[in-house]
PDB file of C-alpha atoms in Angstrom:
ATOM      1  CA  GLY A 286       0.059  -0.061  -0.026  1.00  0.00           C
ATOM      2  CA  ALA A 287       1.012   3.772   0.010  1.00  0.00           C
ATOM      3  CA  LEU A 288       2.694   5.076   2.927  1.00  0.00           C
ATOM      4  CA  VAL A 289       4.242   8.372   3.747  1.00  0.00           C
ATOM      5  CA  TYR A 290       6.770   8.739   6.472  1.00  0.00           C
ATOM      6  CA  GLN A 291       7.885  11.882   8.136  1.00  0.00           C
ATOM      7  CA  TYR A 292      10.823  12.550  10.277  1.00  0.00           C
ATOM      8  CA  PRO A 293      11.387  13.932  12.924  1.00  0.00           C
ATOM      9  CA  ARG A 294       8.085  13.283  14.499  1.00  0.00           C
ATOM     10  CA  ARG A 295       8.619  16.027  16.869  1.00  0.00           C
ATOM     11  CA  THR A 296      11.373  18.596  17.405  1.00  0.00           C
ATOM     12  CA  ILE A 297      12.167  21.536  19.415  1.00  0.00           C
ATOM     13  CA  CYS A 298      14.027  24.324  18.466  1.00  0.00           C
ATOM     14  CA  LYS A 299      15.225  27.709  20.015  1.00  0.00           C
ATOM     15  CA  SER A 300      13.741  30.977  18.375  1.00  0.00           C
ATOM     16  CA  GLY A 301      15.860  32.150  15.353  1.00  0.00           C
ATOM     17  CA  THR A 302      17.157  28.789  14.772  1.00  0.00           C
ATOM     18  CA  SER A 303      16.356  26.452  11.623  1.00  0.00           C
ATOM     19  CA  MET A 304      15.199  22.868  11.323  1.00  0.00           C
ATOM     20  CA  ARG A 305      14.642  20.639   8.475  1.00  0.00           C
ATOM     21  CA  MET A 306      11.989  17.957   8.126  1.00  0.00           C
ATOM     22  CA  GLU A 307      11.714  15.219   5.561  1.00  0.00           C
ATOM     23  CA  CYS A 308       9.098  13.288   3.844  1.00  0.00           C
ATOM     24  CA  GLN A 309       9.324  10.028   2.091  1.00  0.00           C
ATOM     25  CA  ALA A 310       6.838   8.133   0.188  1.00  0.00           C
ATOM     26  CA  VAL A 311       6.924   4.300   0.039  1.00  0.00           C
ATOM     27  CA  GLY A 312       4.989   2.100  -2.424  1.00  0.00           C
ATOM     28  CA  PHE A 313       4.162   4.867  -4.975  1.00  0.00           C
ATOM     29  CA  GLN A 314       5.786   7.572  -6.896  1.00  0.00           C
ATOM     30  CA  ALA A 315       5.084  11.009  -5.375  1.00  0.00           C
ATOM     31  CA  THR A 316       5.006  13.114  -8.399  1.00  0.00           C
ATOM     32  CA  SER A 317       3.813  15.991  -6.230  1.00  0.00           C
ATOM     33  CA  VAL A 318       3.975  16.780  -2.705  1.00  0.00           C
ATOM     34  CA  ALA A 319       2.201  19.569  -0.730  1.00  0.00           C
ATOM     35  CA  TRP A 320       3.405  20.924   2.603  1.00  0.00           C
ATOM     36  CA  TYR A 321       0.905  22.043   5.177  1.00  0.00           C
ATOM     37  CA  ARG A 322       1.077  23.611   8.513  1.00  0.00           C
ATOM     38  CA  GLN A 323      -1.764  23.089  10.994  1.00  0.00           C
ATOM     39  CA  SER A 324      -1.049  25.771  13.725  1.00  0.00           C
ATOM     40  CA  PRO A 325      -2.892  25.663  17.015  1.00  0.00           C
ATOM     41  CA  GLN A 326      -6.529  26.254  16.730  1.00  0.00           C
ATOM     42  CA  LYS A 327      -6.172  26.403  12.924  1.00  0.00           C
ATOM     43  CA  THR A 328      -7.145  24.293   9.958  1.00  0.00           C
ATOM     44  CA  PHE A 329      -4.501  23.082   7.499  1.00  0.00           C
ATOM     45  CA  GLU A 330      -2.677  25.972   5.508  1.00  0.00           C
ATOM     46  CA  LEU A 331      -0.906  25.084   2.277  1.00  0.00           C
ATOM     47  CA  ILE A 332       2.729  26.344   2.297  1.00  0.00           C
ATOM     48  CA  ALA A 333       3.667  25.015  -1.096  1.00  0.00           C
ATOM     49  CA  LEU A 334       3.263  22.362  -3.759  1.00  0.00           C
ATOM     50  CA  SER A 335       6.127  20.598  -5.172  1.00  0.00           C
ATOM     51  CA  THR A 336       5.877  18.805  -8.404  1.00  0.00           C
ATOM     52  CA  VAL A 337       8.886  16.768  -9.813  1.00  0.00           C
ATOM     53  CA  ASN A 338      10.346  18.493 -12.741  1.00  0.00           C
ATOM     54  CA  SER A 339       8.236  21.646 -12.127  1.00  0.00           C
ATOM     55  CA  ALA A 340       8.997  24.909 -10.283  1.00  0.00           C
ATOM     56  CA  ILE A 341       7.883  24.956  -6.530  1.00  0.00           C
ATOM     57  CA  LYS A 342       4.530  27.015  -6.045  1.00  0.00           C
ATOM     58  CA  TYR A 343       4.435  28.876  -2.585  1.00  0.00           C
ATOM     59  CA  GLU A 344       1.062  30.164  -1.336  1.00  0.00           C
ATOM     60  CA  GLN A 345       0.716  33.634  -0.319  1.00  0.00           C
ATOM     61  CA  ASN A 346       2.214  34.244   3.220  1.00  0.00           C
ATOM     62  CA  PHE A 347       4.810  31.500   2.564  1.00  0.00           C
ATOM     63  CA  THR A 348       8.133  32.124   0.674  1.00  0.00           C
ATOM     64  CA  GLN A 349      10.945  30.055  -0.385  1.00  0.00           C
ATOM     65  CA  GLU A 350      13.270  32.136   1.498  1.00  0.00           C
ATOM     66  CA  LYS A 351      11.365  31.081   4.550  1.00  0.00           C
ATOM     67  CA  PHE A 352      10.671  27.548   3.761  1.00  0.00           C
ATOM     68  CA  PRO A 353      13.021  26.146   1.176  1.00  0.00           C
ATOM     69  CA  ILE A 354      11.768  22.904  -0.262  1.00  0.00           C
ATOM     70  CA  SER A 355      13.650  20.268  -1.922  1.00  0.00           C
ATOM     71  CA  HIS A 356      11.884  17.374  -4.085  1.00  0.00           C
ATOM     72  CA  PRO A 357      14.973  15.525  -5.804  1.00  0.00           C
ATOM     73  CA  ASN A 358      13.162  12.480  -6.742  1.00  0.00           C
ATOM     74  CA  LEU A 359       9.748  10.666  -6.754  1.00  0.00           C
ATOM     75  CA  SER A 360      10.098   9.352  -3.203  1.00  0.00           C
ATOM     76  CA  PHE A 361      11.526  12.191  -1.179  1.00  0.00           C
ATOM     77  CA  SER A 362      10.968  15.642  -0.309  1.00  0.00           C
ATOM     78  CA  SER A 363      12.341  17.960   2.488  1.00  0.00           C
ATOM     79  CA  MET A 364      11.447  21.147   3.738  1.00  0.00           C
ATOM     80  CA  THR A 365      13.426  23.650   6.106  1.00  0.00           C
ATOM     81  CA  VAL A 366      11.947  26.247   8.448  1.00  0.00           C
ATOM     82  CA  LEU A 367      14.552  28.928   8.690  1.00  0.00           C
ATOM     83  CA  ASN A 368      14.728  31.393  11.519  1.00  0.00           C
ATOM     84  CA  ALA A 369      11.815  29.788  13.311  1.00  0.00           C
ATOM     85  CA  TYR A 370       9.786  31.981  15.709  1.00  0.00           C
ATOM     86  CA  LEU A 371       6.669  31.233  17.896  1.00  0.00           C
ATOM     87  CA  GLU A 372       4.234  31.729  14.981  1.00  0.00           C
ATOM     88  CA  ASP A 373       6.012  29.005  13.191  1.00  0.00           C
ATOM     89  CA  ARG A 374       5.041  26.414  15.688  1.00  0.00           C
ATOM     90  CA  GLY A 375       2.535  23.726  14.686  1.00  0.00           C
ATOM     91  CA  LEU A 376       2.201  20.268  12.853  1.00  0.00           C
ATOM     92  CA  TYR A 377       3.698  20.237   9.329  1.00  0.00           C
ATOM     93  CA  LEU A 378       2.194  17.618   7.083  1.00  0.00           C
ATOM     94  CA  CYS A 379       3.411  16.431   3.871  1.00  0.00           C
ATOM     95  CA  GLY A 380       0.806  15.277   1.463  1.00  0.00           C
ATOM     96  CA  ALA A 381       2.083  13.023  -1.424  1.00  0.00           C
ATOM     97  CA  ARG A 382       0.291  12.113  -4.560  1.00  0.00           C
ATOM     98  CA  MET A 383       0.995  10.097  -7.456  1.00  0.00           C
ATOM     99  CA  GLY A 384       0.359  11.740 -10.910  1.00  0.00           C
ATOM    100  CA  GLY A 385      -3.153  11.315 -12.226  1.00  0.00           C
ATOM    101  CA  GLN A 386      -4.579   9.932  -8.830  1.00  0.00           C
ATOM    102  CA  ASP A 387      -6.681  12.185  -6.749  1.00  0.00           C
ATOM    103  CA  THR A 388      -5.991  10.857  -3.370  1.00  0.00           C
ATOM    104  CA  GLN A 389      -3.415  12.643  -1.195  1.00  0.00           C
ATOM    105  CA  TYR A 390      -1.601  10.476   1.522  1.00  0.00           C
ATOM    106  CA  PHE A 391      -0.502  12.151   4.521  1.00  0.00           C
ATOM    107  CA  GLY A 392       2.522  11.294   6.734  1.00  0.00           C
ATOM    108  CA  PRO A 393       2.247  11.452  10.417  1.00  0.00           C
ATOM    109  CA  GLY A 394       3.606  15.088  10.570  1.00  0.00           C
ATOM    110  CA  THR A 395       6.536  16.938  12.205  1.00  0.00           C
ATOM    111  CA  ARG A 396       5.470  18.739  15.345  1.00  0.00           C
ATOM    112  CA  LEU A 397       7.626  21.596  15.741  1.00  0.00           C
ATOM    113  CA  LEU A 398       7.821  23.532  19.060  1.00  0.00           C
ATOM    114  CA  VAL A 399       9.625  26.695  19.236  1.00  0.00           C
ATOM    115  CA  LEU A 400      11.159  28.032  22.390  1.00  0.00           C
TER     116      LEU A 400
ATOM    117  CA  GLY B1006      -9.624  31.077  -4.982  1.00  0.00           C
ATOM    118  CA  ASP B1007     -11.185  27.847  -3.800  1.00  0.00           C
ATOM    119  CA  SER B1008     -12.808  27.538  -0.334  1.00  0.00           C
ATOM    120  CA  VAL B1009     -14.386  24.955   1.776  1.00  0.00           C
ATOM    121  CA  THR B1010     -16.920  25.838   4.606  1.00  0.00           C
ATOM    122  CA  GLN B1011     -17.591  23.751   7.499  1.00  0.00           C
ATOM    123  CA  THR B1012     -20.304  25.623   9.661  1.00  0.00           C
ATOM    124  CA  GLU B1013     -20.014  23.763  12.795  1.00  0.00           C
ATOM    125  CA  GLY B1014     -16.954  23.909  14.963  1.00  0.00           C
ATOM    126  CA  LEU B1015     -18.129  21.341  17.490  1.00  0.00           C
ATOM    127  CA  VAL B1016     -20.881  18.767  17.206  1.00  0.00           C
ATOM    128  CA  THR B1017     -21.681  16.765  20.344  1.00  0.00           C
ATOM    129  CA  LEU B1018     -23.864  13.707  20.323  1.00  0.00           C
ATOM    130  CA  THR B1019     -25.019  10.849  22.355  1.00  0.00           C
ATOM    131  CA  GLU B1020     -23.970   7.563  21.117  1.00  0.00           C
ATOM    132  CA  GLY B1021     -26.341   5.827  18.943  1.00  0.00           C
ATOM    133  CA  LEU B1022     -27.831   9.120  17.314  1.00  0.00           C
ATOM    134  CA  PRO B1023     -27.303  10.015  13.575  1.00  0.00           C
ATOM    135  CA  VAL B1024     -24.428  12.244  12.711  1.00  0.00           C
ATOM    136  CA  MET B1025     -24.472  14.844  10.157  1.00  0.00           C
ATOM    137  CA  LEU B1026     -21.525  17.236   9.350  1.00  0.00           C
ATOM    138  CA  ASN B1027     -22.021  19.964   6.916  1.00  0.00           C
ATOM    139  CA  CYS B1028     -19.600  20.984   4.240  1.00  0.00           C
ATOM    140  CA  THR B1029     -20.053  23.284   1.326  1.00  0.00           C
ATOM    141  CA  TYR B1030     -17.546  24.622  -1.133  1.00  0.00           C
ATOM    142  CA  GLN B1031     -16.846  27.171  -3.814  1.00  0.00           C
ATOM    143  CA  THR B1032     -14.686  26.519  -6.823  1.00  0.00           C
ATOM    144  CA  ILE B1033     -14.597  27.904 -10.473  1.00  0.00           C
ATOM    145  CA  TYR B1034     -13.846  24.440 -11.697  1.00  0.00           C
ATOM    146  CA  SER B1035     -16.674  22.145 -12.647  1.00  0.00           C
ATOM    147  CA  ASN B1036     -15.419  18.749 -11.810  1.00  0.00           C
ATOM    148  CA  PRO B1037     -13.762  19.049  -8.383  1.00  0.00           C
ATOM    149  CA  PHE B1038     -12.936  16.015  -6.046  1.00  0.00           C
ATOM    150  CA  LEU B1039     -14.255  16.313  -2.558  1.00  0.00           C
ATOM    151  CA  PHE B1040     -12.973  14.458   0.480  1.00  0.00           C
ATOM    152  CA  TRP B1041     -13.541  14.048   4.059  1.00  0.00           C
ATOM    153  CA  TYR B1042     -10.571  13.343   6.096  1.00  0.00           C
ATOM    154  CA  VAL B1043     -10.601  12.107   9.783  1.00  0.00           C
ATOM    155  CA  GLN B1044      -8.043  13.067  12.219  1.00  0.00           C
ATOM    156  CA  HIS B1045      -7.788  11.423  15.781  1.00  0.00           C
ATOM    157  CA  LEU B1046      -5.756  12.814  18.546  1.00  0.00           C
ATOM    158  CA  ASN B1047      -2.150  13.163  17.689  1.00  0.00           C
ATOM    159  CA  GLU B1048      -2.463  11.518  14.561  1.00  0.00           C
ATOM    160  CA  SER B1049      -2.282  12.806  10.902  1.00  0.00           C
ATOM    161  CA  PRO B1050      -5.500  13.006   8.556  1.00  0.00           C
ATOM    162  CA  ARG B1051      -6.560   9.808   7.275  1.00  0.00           C
ATOM    163  CA  LEU B1052      -8.862   9.690   4.143  1.00  0.00           C
ATOM    164  CA  LEU B1053     -12.437   8.513   5.151  1.00  0.00           C
ATOM    165  CA  LEU B1054     -14.356   9.396   1.816  1.00  0.00           C
ATOM    166  CA  LYS B1055     -13.958  10.926  -1.565  1.00  0.00           C
ATOM    167  CA  SER B1056     -16.187  11.791  -4.403  1.00  0.00           C
ATOM    168  CA  PHE B1057     -16.058  13.040  -7.849  1.00  0.00           C
ATOM    169  CA  THR B1058     -19.525  12.107  -9.170  1.00  0.00           C
ATOM    170  CA  ASP B1059     -22.356  14.316  -8.990  1.00  0.00           C
ATOM    171  CA  ASN B1060     -25.462  12.858  -7.057  1.00  0.00           C
ATOM    172  CA  LYS B1061     -23.779   9.455  -6.321  1.00  0.00           C
ATOM    173  CA  ARG B1062     -23.425   8.342  -2.702  1.00  0.00           C
ATOM    174  CA  THR B1063     -20.106   7.064  -1.370  1.00  0.00           C
ATOM    175  CA  GLU B1064     -19.717   5.091   1.552  1.00  0.00           C
ATOM    176  CA  HIS B1065     -16.875   3.776   3.806  1.00  0.00           C
ATOM    177  CA  GLN B1066     -16.881   2.566   7.524  1.00  0.00           C
ATOM    178  CA  GLY B1067     -20.465   3.408   8.150  1.00  0.00           C
ATOM    179  CA  PHE B1068     -20.119   6.786   6.987  1.00  0.00           C
ATOM    180  CA  HIS B1069     -21.559   8.274   3.587  1.00  0.00           C
ATOM    181  CA  ALA B1070     -21.764  11.315   1.659  1.00  0.00           C
ATOM    182  CA  THR B1071     -23.135  12.531  -1.681  1.00  0.00           C
ATOM    183  CA  LEU B1072     -21.617  15.210  -3.755  1.00  0.00           C
ATOM    184  CA  HIS B1073     -24.455  17.648  -5.012  1.00  0.00           C
ATOM    185  CA  LYS B1074     -22.776  20.113  -7.491  1.00  0.00           C
ATOM    186  CA  SER B1075     -26.140  21.984  -7.785  1.00  0.00           C
ATOM    187  CA  SER B1076     -25.868  23.127  -4.084  1.00  0.00           C
ATOM    188  CA  SER B1077     -21.917  22.762  -3.972  1.00  0.00           C
ATOM    189  CA  SER B1078     -22.357  20.343  -0.839  1.00  0.00           C
ATOM    190  CA  PHE B1079     -20.870  17.307   0.365  1.00  0.00           C
ATOM    191  CA  HIS B1080     -22.159  16.539   3.859  1.00  0.00           C
ATOM    192  CA  LEU B1081     -20.940  13.671   5.838  1.00  0.00           C
ATOM    193  CA  GLN B1082     -23.627  11.298   7.381  1.00  0.00           C
ATOM    194  CA  LYS B1083     -23.745   8.193   9.797  1.00  0.00           C
ATOM    195  CA  SER B1084     -26.945   6.526  10.915  1.00  0.00           C
ATOM    196  CA  SER B1085     -25.568   5.807  14.384  1.00  0.00           C
ATOM    197  CA  ALA B1086     -22.670   7.359  16.113  1.00  0.00           C
ATOM    198  CA  GLN B1087     -20.093   5.532  17.945  1.00  0.00           C
ATOM    199  CA  LEU B1088     -17.799   6.561  20.838  1.00  0.00           C
ATOM    200  CA  SER B1089     -14.731   5.816  18.503  1.00  0.00           C
ATOM    201  CA  ASP B1090     -16.131   8.369  15.920  1.00  0.00           C
ATOM    202  CA  SER B1091     -15.100  11.192  18.126  1.00  0.00           C
ATOM    203  CA  ALA B1092     -12.373  12.981  16.147  1.00  0.00           C
ATOM    204  CA  LEU B1093     -11.669  16.034  14.012  1.00  0.00           C
ATOM    205  CA  TYR B1094     -13.273  15.727  10.574  1.00  0.00           C
ATOM    206  CA  TYR B1095     -12.157  17.961   7.673  1.00  0.00           C
ATOM    207  CA  CYS B1096     -13.849  18.377   4.412  1.00  0.00           C
ATOM    208  CA  ALA B1097     -11.373  19.204   1.534  1.00  0.00           C
ATOM    209  CA  LEU B1098     -11.366  19.896  -2.097  1.00  0.00           C
ATOM    210  CA  ILE B1099      -8.899  19.300  -5.083  1.00  0.00           C
ATOM    211  CA  ARG B1100      -9.848  21.143  -8.327  1.00  0.00           C
ATOM    212  CA  THR B1101      -8.820  18.393 -10.616  1.00  0.00           C
ATOM    213  CA  GLN B1102      -6.698  15.391 -10.622  1.00  0.00           C
ATOM    214  CA  VAL B1103      -3.918  17.505 -12.260  1.00  0.00           C
ATOM    215  CA  VAL B1104      -3.858  20.055  -9.274  1.00  0.00           C
ATOM    216  CA  GLY B1105      -1.904  18.598  -6.424  1.00  0.00           C
ATOM    217  CA  GLN B1106      -2.942  20.677  -3.532  1.00  0.00           C
ATOM    218  CA  LEU B1107      -6.046  20.392  -1.095  1.00  0.00           C
ATOM    219  CA  THR B1108      -7.986  23.172   0.288  1.00  0.00           C
ATOM    220  CA  PHE B1109      -9.259  22.475   3.608  1.00  0.00           C
ATOM    221  CA  GLY B1110     -12.221  23.495   5.683  1.00  0.00           C
ATOM    222  CA  ARG B1111     -11.709  24.544   9.297  1.00  0.00           C
ATOM    223  CA  GLY B1112     -12.761  21.053  10.486  1.00  0.00           C
ATOM    224  CA  THR B1113     -15.522  19.925  12.791  1.00  0.00           C
ATOM    225  CA  ARG B1114     -14.921  18.335  16.141  1.00  0.00           C
ATOM    226  CA  LEU B1115     -17.272  15.359  16.721  1.00  0.00           C
ATOM    227  CA  GLN B1116     -17.643  14.412  20.420  1.00  0.00           C
ATOM    228  CA  VAL B1117     -19.688  11.349  20.920  1.00  0.00           C
ATOM    229  CA  TYR B1118     -20.876  10.747  24.578  1.00  0.00           C
ATOM    230  CA  ALA B1119     -22.164   7.514  26.010  1.00  0.00           C
TER     231      ALA B1119
END
């Protein structure tokens, strides 16, 4: 079956530092990977959509300078949160999808705490 | 842009009663896919239902929903709530199979009591 792994599952970083999170698709080819953030008391905000062999599209309020993403192959994507501050805390989810399919499979998320 | 509206933030029910969680959407695209995801405490969202076909009922694990394009709705229903149904439920939309990102509603927390 289709599985998506994310690591780390939970991380704590000091304010102003950066942390990298990873997303791996197993059992299918993730032609597109969407990164979301679920902040406390909020729904899921789309950060960016990464499609292999295409430019990464960032949503309003999210930039490549703050959330650089790498999607080097059909099974792996990573995103870094640069200069993390309190407002960056939350659960970061990656949703991976195979080209031509409608279902997005989610990883367990990386929970970021910022001190 | 696209939007998904879930009007209830919290729904509380006694076990055995029927469940209905509302979902309406807005998109300029004529053939969106609609999804219901369920998220239990400290877990990631899990796909519960999905639909693409107008006026066709889709079912899974006792839940069902019908996409009605005329009213832009995709309400989630279950005939009899169980304690284990307590969770966050998100309605989401994807424009077409080509576009990769989901637009989520704000979520409805379902709390079932004995």
